[in-house]
Coordinates of C-alpha atoms in Angstrom, one line a residue:
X1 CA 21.9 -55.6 -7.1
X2 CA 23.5 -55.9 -10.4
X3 CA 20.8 -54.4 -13.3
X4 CA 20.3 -56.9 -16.0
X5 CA 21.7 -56.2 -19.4
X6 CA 18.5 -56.5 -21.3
X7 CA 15.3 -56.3 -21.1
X8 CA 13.2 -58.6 -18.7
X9 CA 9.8 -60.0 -19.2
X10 CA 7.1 -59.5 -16.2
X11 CA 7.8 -63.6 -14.2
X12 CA 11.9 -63.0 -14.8
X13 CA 11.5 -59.7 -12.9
X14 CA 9.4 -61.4 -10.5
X15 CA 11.9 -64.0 -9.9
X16 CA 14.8 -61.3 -9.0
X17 CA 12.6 -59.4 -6.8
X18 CA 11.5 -62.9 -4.7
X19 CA 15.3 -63.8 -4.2
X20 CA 15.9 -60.3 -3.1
X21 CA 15.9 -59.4 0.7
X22 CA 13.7 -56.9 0.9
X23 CA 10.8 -57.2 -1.7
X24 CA 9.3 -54.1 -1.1
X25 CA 12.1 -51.7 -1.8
X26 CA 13.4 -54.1 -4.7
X27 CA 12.4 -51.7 -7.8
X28 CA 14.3 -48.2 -6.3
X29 CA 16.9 -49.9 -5.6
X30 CA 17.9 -51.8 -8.8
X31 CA 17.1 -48.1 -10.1
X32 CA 19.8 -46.7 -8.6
X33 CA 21.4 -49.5 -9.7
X34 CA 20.7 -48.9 -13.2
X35 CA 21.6 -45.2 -12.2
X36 CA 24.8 -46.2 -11.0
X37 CA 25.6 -48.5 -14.3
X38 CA 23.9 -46.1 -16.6
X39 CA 21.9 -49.4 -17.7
X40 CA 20.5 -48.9 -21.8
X41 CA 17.2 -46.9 -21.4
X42 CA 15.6 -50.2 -22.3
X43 CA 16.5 -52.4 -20.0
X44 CA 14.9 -49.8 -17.1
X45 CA 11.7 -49.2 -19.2
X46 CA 11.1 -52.6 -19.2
X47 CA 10.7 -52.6 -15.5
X48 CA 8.8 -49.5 -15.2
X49 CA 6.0 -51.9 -18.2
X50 CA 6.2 -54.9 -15.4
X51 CA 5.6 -52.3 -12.5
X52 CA 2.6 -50.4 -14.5
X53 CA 1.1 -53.8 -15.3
X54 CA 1.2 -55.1 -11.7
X55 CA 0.6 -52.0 -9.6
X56 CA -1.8 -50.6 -12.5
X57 CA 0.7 -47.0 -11.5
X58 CA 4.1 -46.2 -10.7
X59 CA 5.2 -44.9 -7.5
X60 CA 6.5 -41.0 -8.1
X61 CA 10.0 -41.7 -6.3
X62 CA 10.3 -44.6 -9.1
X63 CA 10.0 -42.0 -11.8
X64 CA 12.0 -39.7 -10.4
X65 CA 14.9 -42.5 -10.8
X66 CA 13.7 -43.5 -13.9
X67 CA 13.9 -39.4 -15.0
X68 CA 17.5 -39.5 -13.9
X69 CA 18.1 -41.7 -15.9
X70 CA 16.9 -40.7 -18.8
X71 CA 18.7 -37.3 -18.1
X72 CA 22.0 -39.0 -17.6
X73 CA 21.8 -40.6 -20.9
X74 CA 20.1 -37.8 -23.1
X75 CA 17.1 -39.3 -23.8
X76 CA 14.9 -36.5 -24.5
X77 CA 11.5 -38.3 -25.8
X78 CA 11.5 -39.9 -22.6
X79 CA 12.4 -36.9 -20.8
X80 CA 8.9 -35.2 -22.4
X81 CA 7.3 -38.7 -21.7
X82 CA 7.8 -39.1 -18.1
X83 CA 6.6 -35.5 -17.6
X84 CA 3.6 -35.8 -19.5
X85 CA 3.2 -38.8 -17.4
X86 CA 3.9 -36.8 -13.6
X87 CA 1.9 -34.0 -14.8
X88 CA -1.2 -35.7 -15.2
X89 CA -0.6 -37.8 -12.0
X90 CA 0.8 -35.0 -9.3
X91 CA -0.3 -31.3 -9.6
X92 CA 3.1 -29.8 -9.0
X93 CA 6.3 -31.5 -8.5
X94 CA 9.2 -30.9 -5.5
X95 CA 12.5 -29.3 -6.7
X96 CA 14.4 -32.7 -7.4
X97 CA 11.8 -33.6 -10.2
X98 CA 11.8 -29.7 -11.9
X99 CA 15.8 -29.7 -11.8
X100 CA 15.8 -32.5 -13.6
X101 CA 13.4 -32.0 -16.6
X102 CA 14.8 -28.8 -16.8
X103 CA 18.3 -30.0 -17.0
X104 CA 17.4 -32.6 -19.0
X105 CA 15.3 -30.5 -21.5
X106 CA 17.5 -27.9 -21.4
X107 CA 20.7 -30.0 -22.8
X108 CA 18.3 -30.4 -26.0
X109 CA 17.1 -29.1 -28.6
X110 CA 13.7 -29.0 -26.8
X111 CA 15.2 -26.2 -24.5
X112 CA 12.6 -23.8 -24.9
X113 CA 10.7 -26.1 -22.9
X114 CA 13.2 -25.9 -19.9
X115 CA 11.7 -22.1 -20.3
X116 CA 8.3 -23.3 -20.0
X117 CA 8.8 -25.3 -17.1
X118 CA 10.9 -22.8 -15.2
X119 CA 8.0 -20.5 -15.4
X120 CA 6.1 -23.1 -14.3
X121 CA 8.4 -23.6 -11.0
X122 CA 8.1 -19.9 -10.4
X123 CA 4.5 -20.4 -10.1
X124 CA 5.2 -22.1 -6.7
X125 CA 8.9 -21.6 -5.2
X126 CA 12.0 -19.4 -5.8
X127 CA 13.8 -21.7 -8.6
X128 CA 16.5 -23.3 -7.7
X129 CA 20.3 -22.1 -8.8
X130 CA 20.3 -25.2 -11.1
X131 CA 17.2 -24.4 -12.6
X132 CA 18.3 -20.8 -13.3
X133 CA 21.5 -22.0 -14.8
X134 CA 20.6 -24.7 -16.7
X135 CA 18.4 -22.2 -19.0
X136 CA 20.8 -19.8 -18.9
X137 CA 23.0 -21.6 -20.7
X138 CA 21.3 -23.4 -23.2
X139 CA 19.8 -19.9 -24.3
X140 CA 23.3 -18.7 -24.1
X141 CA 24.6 -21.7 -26.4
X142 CA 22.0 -20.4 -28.6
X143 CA 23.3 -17.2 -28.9
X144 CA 20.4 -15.7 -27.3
X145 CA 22.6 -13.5 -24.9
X146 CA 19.3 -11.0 -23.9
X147 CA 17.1 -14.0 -22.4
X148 CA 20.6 -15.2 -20.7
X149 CA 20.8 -11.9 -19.5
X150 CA 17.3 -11.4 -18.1
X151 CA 17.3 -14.8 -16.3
X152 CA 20.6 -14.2 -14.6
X153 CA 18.9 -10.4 -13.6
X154 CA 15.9 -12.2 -11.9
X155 CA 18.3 -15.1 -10.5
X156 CA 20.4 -12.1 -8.6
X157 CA 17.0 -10.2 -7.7
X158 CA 15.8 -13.0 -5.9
X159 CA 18.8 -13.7 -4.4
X160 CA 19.9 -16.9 -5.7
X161 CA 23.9 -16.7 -5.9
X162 CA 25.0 -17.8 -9.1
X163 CA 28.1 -19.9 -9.6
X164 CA 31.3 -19.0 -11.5
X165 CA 31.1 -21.6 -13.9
X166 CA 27.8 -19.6 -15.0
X167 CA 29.5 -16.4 -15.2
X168 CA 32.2 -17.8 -17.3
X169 CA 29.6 -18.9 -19.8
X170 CA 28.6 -15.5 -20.5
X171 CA 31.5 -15.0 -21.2
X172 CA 32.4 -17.8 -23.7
X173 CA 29.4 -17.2 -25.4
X174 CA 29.6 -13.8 -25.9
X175 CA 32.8 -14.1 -28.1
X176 CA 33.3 -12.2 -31.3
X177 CA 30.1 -10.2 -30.7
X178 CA 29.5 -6.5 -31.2
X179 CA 26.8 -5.3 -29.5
X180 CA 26.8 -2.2 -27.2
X181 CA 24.1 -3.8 -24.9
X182 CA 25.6 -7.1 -24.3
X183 CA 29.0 -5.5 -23.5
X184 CA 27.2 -3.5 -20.7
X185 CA 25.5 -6.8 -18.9
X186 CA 29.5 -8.2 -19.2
X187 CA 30.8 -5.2 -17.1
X188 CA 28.1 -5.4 -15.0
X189 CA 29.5 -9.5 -13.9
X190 CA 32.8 -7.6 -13.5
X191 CA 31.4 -5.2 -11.3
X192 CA 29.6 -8.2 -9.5
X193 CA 32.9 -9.8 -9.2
X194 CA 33.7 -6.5 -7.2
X195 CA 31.0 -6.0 -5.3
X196 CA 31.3 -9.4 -3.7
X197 CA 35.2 -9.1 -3.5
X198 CA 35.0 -12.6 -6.1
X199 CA 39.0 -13.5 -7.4
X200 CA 37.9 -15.2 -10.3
X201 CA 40.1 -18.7 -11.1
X202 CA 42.3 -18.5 -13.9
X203 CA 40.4 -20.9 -16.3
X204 CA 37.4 -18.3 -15.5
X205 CA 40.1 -15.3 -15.7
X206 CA 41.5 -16.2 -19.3
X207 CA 38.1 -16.3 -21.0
X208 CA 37.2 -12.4 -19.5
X209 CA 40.7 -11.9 -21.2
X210 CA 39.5 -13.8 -24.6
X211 CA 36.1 -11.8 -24.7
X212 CA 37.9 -8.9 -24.3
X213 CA 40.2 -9.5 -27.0
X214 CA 37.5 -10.5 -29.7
X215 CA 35.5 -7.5 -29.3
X216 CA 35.3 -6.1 -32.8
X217 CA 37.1 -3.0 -33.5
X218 CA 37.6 -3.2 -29.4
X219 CA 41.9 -2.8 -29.6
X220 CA 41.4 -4.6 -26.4
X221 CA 44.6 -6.3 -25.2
X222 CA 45.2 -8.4 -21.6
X223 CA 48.3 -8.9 -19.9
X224 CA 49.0 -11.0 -17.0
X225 CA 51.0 -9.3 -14.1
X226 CA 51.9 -8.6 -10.4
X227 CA 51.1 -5.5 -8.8
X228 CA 54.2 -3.3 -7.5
X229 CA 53.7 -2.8 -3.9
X230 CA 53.4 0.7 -4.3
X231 CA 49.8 -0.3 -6.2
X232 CA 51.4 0.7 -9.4
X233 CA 50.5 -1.7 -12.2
X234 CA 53.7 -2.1 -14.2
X235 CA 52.2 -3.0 -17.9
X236 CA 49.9 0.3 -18.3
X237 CA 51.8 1.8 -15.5
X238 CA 48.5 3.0 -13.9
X239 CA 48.3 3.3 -10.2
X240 CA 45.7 1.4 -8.9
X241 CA 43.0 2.4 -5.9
X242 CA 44.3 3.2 -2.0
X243 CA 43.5 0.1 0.2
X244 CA 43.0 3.5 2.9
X245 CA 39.1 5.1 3.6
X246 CA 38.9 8.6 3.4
X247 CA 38.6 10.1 6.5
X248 CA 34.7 10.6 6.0
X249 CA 34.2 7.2 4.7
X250 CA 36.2 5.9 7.8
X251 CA 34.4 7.9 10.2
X252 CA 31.1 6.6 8.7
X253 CA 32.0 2.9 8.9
X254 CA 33.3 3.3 12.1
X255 CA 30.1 4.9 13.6
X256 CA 28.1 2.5 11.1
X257 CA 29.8 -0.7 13.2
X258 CA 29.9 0.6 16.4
X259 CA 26.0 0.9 16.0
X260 CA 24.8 -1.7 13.8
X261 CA 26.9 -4.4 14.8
X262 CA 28.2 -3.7 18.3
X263 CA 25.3 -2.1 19.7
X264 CA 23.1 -4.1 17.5
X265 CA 21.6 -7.2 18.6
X266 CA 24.4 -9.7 17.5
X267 CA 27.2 -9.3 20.0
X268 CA 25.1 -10.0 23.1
X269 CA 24.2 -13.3 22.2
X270 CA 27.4 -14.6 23.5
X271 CA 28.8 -11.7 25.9
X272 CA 26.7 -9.6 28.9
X273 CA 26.1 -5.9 28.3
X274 CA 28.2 -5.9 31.4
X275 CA 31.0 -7.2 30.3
X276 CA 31.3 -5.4 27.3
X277 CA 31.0 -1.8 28.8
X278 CA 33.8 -2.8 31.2
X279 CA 35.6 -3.7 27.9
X280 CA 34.4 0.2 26.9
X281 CA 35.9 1.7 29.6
X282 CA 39.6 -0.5 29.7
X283 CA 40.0 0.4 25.6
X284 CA 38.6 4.2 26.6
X285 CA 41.0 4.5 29.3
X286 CA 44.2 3.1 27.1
X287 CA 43.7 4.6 23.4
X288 CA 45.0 3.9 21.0
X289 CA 46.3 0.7 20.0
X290 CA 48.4 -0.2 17.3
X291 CA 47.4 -3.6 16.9
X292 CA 44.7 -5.4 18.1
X293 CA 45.2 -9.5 18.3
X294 CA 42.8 -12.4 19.1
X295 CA 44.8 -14.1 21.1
X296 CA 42.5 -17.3 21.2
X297 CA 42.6 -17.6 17.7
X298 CA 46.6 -16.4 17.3
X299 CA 47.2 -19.4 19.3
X300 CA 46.5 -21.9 17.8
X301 CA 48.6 -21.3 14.7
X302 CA 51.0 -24.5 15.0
X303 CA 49.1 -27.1 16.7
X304 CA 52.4 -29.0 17.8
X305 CA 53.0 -26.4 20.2
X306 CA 52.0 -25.0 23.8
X307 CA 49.3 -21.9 23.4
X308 CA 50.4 -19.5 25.4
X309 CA 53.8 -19.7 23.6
X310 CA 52.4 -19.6 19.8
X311 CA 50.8 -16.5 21.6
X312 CA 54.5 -15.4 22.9
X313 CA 56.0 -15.9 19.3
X314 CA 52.8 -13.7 17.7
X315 CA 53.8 -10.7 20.3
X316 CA 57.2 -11.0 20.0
X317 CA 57.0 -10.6 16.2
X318 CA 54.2 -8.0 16.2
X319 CA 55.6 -5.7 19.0
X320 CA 58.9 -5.1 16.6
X321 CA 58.4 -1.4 16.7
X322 CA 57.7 -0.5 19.7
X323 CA 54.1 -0.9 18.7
X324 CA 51.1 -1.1 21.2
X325 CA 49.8 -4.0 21.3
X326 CA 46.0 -5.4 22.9
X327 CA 45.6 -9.1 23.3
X328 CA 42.0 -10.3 23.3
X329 CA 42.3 -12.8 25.8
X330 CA 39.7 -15.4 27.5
X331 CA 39.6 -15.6 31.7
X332 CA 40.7 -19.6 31.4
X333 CA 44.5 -18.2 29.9
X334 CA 45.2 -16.9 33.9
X335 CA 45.0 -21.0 35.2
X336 CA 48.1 -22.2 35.0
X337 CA 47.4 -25.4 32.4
X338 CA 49.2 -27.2 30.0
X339 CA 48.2 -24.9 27.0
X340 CA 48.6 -21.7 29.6
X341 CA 51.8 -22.0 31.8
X342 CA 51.7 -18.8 34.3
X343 CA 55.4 -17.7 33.6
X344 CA 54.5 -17.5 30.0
X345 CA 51.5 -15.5 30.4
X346 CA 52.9 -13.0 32.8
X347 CA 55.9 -12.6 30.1
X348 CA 53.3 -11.8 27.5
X349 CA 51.6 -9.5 29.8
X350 CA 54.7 -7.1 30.0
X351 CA 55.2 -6.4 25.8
X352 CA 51.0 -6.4 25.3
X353 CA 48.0 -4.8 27.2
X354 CA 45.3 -7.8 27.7
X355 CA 41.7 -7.9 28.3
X356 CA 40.5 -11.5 29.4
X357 CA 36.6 -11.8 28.6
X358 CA 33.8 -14.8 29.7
X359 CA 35.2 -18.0 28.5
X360 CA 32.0 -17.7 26.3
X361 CA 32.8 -14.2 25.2
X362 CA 32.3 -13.6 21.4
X363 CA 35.6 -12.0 20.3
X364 CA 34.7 -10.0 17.2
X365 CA 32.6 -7.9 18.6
X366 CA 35.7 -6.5 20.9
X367 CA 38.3 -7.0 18.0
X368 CA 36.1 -4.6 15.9
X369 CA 35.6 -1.7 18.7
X370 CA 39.1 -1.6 20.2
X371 CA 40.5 -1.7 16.7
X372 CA 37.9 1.2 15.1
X373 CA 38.1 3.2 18.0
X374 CA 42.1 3.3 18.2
X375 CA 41.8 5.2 14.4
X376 CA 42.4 4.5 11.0
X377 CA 45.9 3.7 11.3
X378 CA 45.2 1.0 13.6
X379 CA 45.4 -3.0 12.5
X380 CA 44.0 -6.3 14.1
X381 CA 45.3 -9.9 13.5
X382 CA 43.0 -13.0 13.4
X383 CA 42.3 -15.7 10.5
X384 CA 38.9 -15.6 10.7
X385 CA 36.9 -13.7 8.1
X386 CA 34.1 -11.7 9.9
X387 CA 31.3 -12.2 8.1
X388 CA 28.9 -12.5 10.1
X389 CA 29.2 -8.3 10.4
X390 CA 29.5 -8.0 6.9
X391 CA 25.4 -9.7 6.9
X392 CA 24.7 -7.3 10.1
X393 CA 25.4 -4.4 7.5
X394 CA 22.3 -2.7 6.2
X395 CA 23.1 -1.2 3.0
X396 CA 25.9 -2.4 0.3
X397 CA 27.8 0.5 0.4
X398 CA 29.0 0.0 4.2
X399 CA 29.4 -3.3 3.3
X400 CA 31.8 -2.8 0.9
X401 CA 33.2 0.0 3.2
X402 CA 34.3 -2.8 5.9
X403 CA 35.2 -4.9 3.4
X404 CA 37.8 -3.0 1.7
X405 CA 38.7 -1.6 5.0
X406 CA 39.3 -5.1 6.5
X407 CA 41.3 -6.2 3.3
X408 CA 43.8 -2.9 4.2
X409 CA 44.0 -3.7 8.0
X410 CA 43.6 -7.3 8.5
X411 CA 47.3 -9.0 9.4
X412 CA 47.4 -12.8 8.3
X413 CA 50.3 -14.3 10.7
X414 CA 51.4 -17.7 8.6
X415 CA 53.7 -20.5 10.3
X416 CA 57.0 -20.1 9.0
X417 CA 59.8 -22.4 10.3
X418 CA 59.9 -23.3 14.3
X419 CA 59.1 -20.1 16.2
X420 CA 59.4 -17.7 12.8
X421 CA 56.5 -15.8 11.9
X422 CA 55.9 -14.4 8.3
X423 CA 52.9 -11.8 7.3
X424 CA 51.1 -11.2 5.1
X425 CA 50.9 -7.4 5.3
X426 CA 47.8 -5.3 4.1
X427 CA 48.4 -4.0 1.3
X428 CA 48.4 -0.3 0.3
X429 CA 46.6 -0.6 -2.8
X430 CA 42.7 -2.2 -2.8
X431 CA 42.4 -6.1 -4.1
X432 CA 39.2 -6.2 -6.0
X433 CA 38.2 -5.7 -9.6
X434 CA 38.8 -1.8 -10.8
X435 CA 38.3 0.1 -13.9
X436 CA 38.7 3.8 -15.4
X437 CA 37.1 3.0 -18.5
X438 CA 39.6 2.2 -20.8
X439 CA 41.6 -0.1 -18.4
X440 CA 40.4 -3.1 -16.1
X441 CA 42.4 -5.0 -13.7
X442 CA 41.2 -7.9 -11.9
X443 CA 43.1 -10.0 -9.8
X444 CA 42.6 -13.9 -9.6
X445 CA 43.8 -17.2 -8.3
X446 CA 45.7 -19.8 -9.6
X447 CA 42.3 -22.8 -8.5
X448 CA 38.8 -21.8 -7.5
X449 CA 38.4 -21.3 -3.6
X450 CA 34.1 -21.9 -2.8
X451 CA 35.3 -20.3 0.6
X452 CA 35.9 -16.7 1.2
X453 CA 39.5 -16.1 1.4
X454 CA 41.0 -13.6 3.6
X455 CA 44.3 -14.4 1.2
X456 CA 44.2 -11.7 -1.4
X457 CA 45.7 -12.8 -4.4
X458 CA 49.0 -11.4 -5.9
X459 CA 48.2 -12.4 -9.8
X460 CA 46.3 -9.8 -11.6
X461 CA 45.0 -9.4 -15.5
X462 CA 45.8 -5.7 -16.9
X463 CA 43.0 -5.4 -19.4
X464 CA 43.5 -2.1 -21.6
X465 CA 42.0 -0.3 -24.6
X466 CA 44.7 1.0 -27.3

């Protein structure tokens, strides 16, 4: 439908929706027309008068077009309007309606409201992440950096996972400021951003670098840089944290994931308590390993080639030093098939010791124990993230225990020309935001990644007090 361009009286309205094929969803859809046109305000409120006039009230998914609108454009009177209107017709609202008065209000200079009316949605749900961050930034555009700061608190206490474009803000608006308090709710995002092993983008990196900077009487200065490979930072020349676990904090992880996640309820949903204490025994009886390799998921690295021989060309590369390797392997690799040629497979089976599981085996269960139990010096290759065991963790410390051990022992195999194989190695030093104090350094990517990467960057900011 294509929206009029002005304003319609009640029998030329009537006309449009007669000739249209189905009457009875005629006025949503030439709002989403409208929507889709961003038709003048007018034009739409005269269809809402006709509707009013005919129906004697308007239908609540009409006004929650008609709010969007509204929102689109700006138009804040009829923002309040339309909710004075739904308030007295509908005792509370779903989330589409809230998120749009309060992004609508909150754009405004009627923002205050937006506060009202989150309050309001508390009443009755968890707000969502919109909500939250639609008030957080218009009080932070107001310079009102505290109420920012408490929303974003309650946001992360009830679990709502704010975005980087909302962390940025804080930082953007907090420019120029002196103020003790405020500096400490700014380390405490950095300290997020390691926490949750973040890498922020480098639009997102350049304003922590500006806030920095503007800090009065600060002597802040950032530098952009690469990391030696020894972990040595070359601008302020300090070294950065070991990728390695102490021995205790190894042991503890170790024991932590052989109970919680192994033992735990998650790995049996795909593999039989039988199976996996045969697995026990095979890795008992051959410790330890060098490497450990999911060889279902190592195969499929060039998809133009057979299986079983992306899985030779992963062996051949990895067992360059003499190293011992394990292949997690599934039962259907011993038929000979296309993808699993039997000459292949027994050549693999000389250089590596394999364990074939149930074709419906779940692999990181075994990839973990083999690979904790064979020690600290012990690595395992796959490219998928395991985060499923990071959730199975109970407390945030192991967490980031597994994480930073997994970011020192995870091997990412790349395709690299025909049957070449490039890695990229863990690193010695750790890959998440650090600080002593008077330096920071926090690595980041060139474009934002919404996924969890298992790709640590190699770009880091060298923040440091003079």
């Amino acid at each position: 439908v294509q929206p009029p361009e002005k304003p319609l009286q009640a029998e030329e309205w009537n006309k449009l929706r007669e000739d249209f094929h189905s009457p009875e969803i005629f006025e949503e859809v030439m709002l989403i027309s409208m929507i889709r046109c961003n038709s003048p305000i007018e034009v739409a409120k005269s269809l809402l008068t006709h509707l009013a006039k005919r129906d004697g009230d308007i239908a609540y998914s009409v006004l929650v077009k008609y709010l969007t609108l509204c929102v689109q454009q700006g138009q804040v009177s009829e923002i309040c309007d339309v909710y004075d209107i739904m308030k007295v017709r509908f005792r509370i609202l779903e989330s589409g309606a809230y998120n749009l008065l309060i992004s609508g209000l909150s754009n405004s200079d009627q923002w205050r409201m937006a506060l009202t009316l989150l309050e309001e949605v508390k009443k009755i749900m968890v707000p969502s992440r919109k909500c939250y961050e639609s008030c957080i930034k218009a009080a932070s555009r107001h310079q009102e950096m505290k109420l920012a700061f408490e929303l974003y608190n309650e946001m992360l206490a009830k679990d709502v996972v704010p975005t980087l474009d909302v962390l940025q803000s804080f930082f953007d608006f907090s420019r120029g400021m002196k103020d003790a308090e405020l500096q400490k709710e700014l380390f405490g995002i950095l300290l997020y951003l390691r926490e949750n092993q973040i890498y922020p983008h480098k639009t997102f990196m350049r304003s922590i670098k500006l806030w920095f900077e503007s800090i009065p009487g600060g002597n802040w200065r950032g530098h952009l840089t690469n990391i030696k490979d020894s972990g040595q930072c070359p601008v302020c020349n300090h070294q950065l944290e070991d990728s390695n676990l102490t021995e205790e904090e190894y042991s503890n992880l170790s024991e932590r994931i052989i109970r919680d996640v192994i033992h735990g309820t998650d790995t049996f949903r795909k593999t039989s308590p039988q199976e996996f204490e045969a697995f026990q025994t095979f890795v008992e009886n051959r410790l330890p390993f060098d490497i450990v390799i999911d060889g279902l998921n190592v195969s499929h690295i060039k998809p133009r080639k057979m299986q079983c021989e992306n899985l030779l060309d992963a062996v051949n590369f990895l067992a360059k030093d003499n190293a011992r390797l394990l292949v997690l392997g599934r039962k259907h690799m011993l038929m000979n098939s296309s993808n699993w040629k039997r000459e292949i497979m027994k050549e693999i089976q000389n250089k590596a010791d394999f364990f074939f599981a149930e074709n419906i085996s779940e692999d990181d269960a075994f990839l973990l124990y083999a690979t904790l139990r064979s020690g600290k010096h012990c690595k395992f290759v796959t490219r998928d993230f395991l985060r499923d065991h990071k959730a199975c963790l109970p407390d945030s410390l192991t967490r980031h225990l597994f994480r930073k051990w997994q970011r020192g022992h995870q091997i990412i195999l790349k395709k690299y020309f025909f049957s070449v194989f490039s890695q990229q190695p863990a690193v010695r030093y750790d890959c998440v935001v650090q600080t002593t104090g008077d330096t920071w350094h926090i690595p980041y990517k060139d474009v934002f990644e919404e996924k969890y990467s298992y790709q640590i960057p190699r770009k880091w900011l060298c923040i440091q007090q003079k």
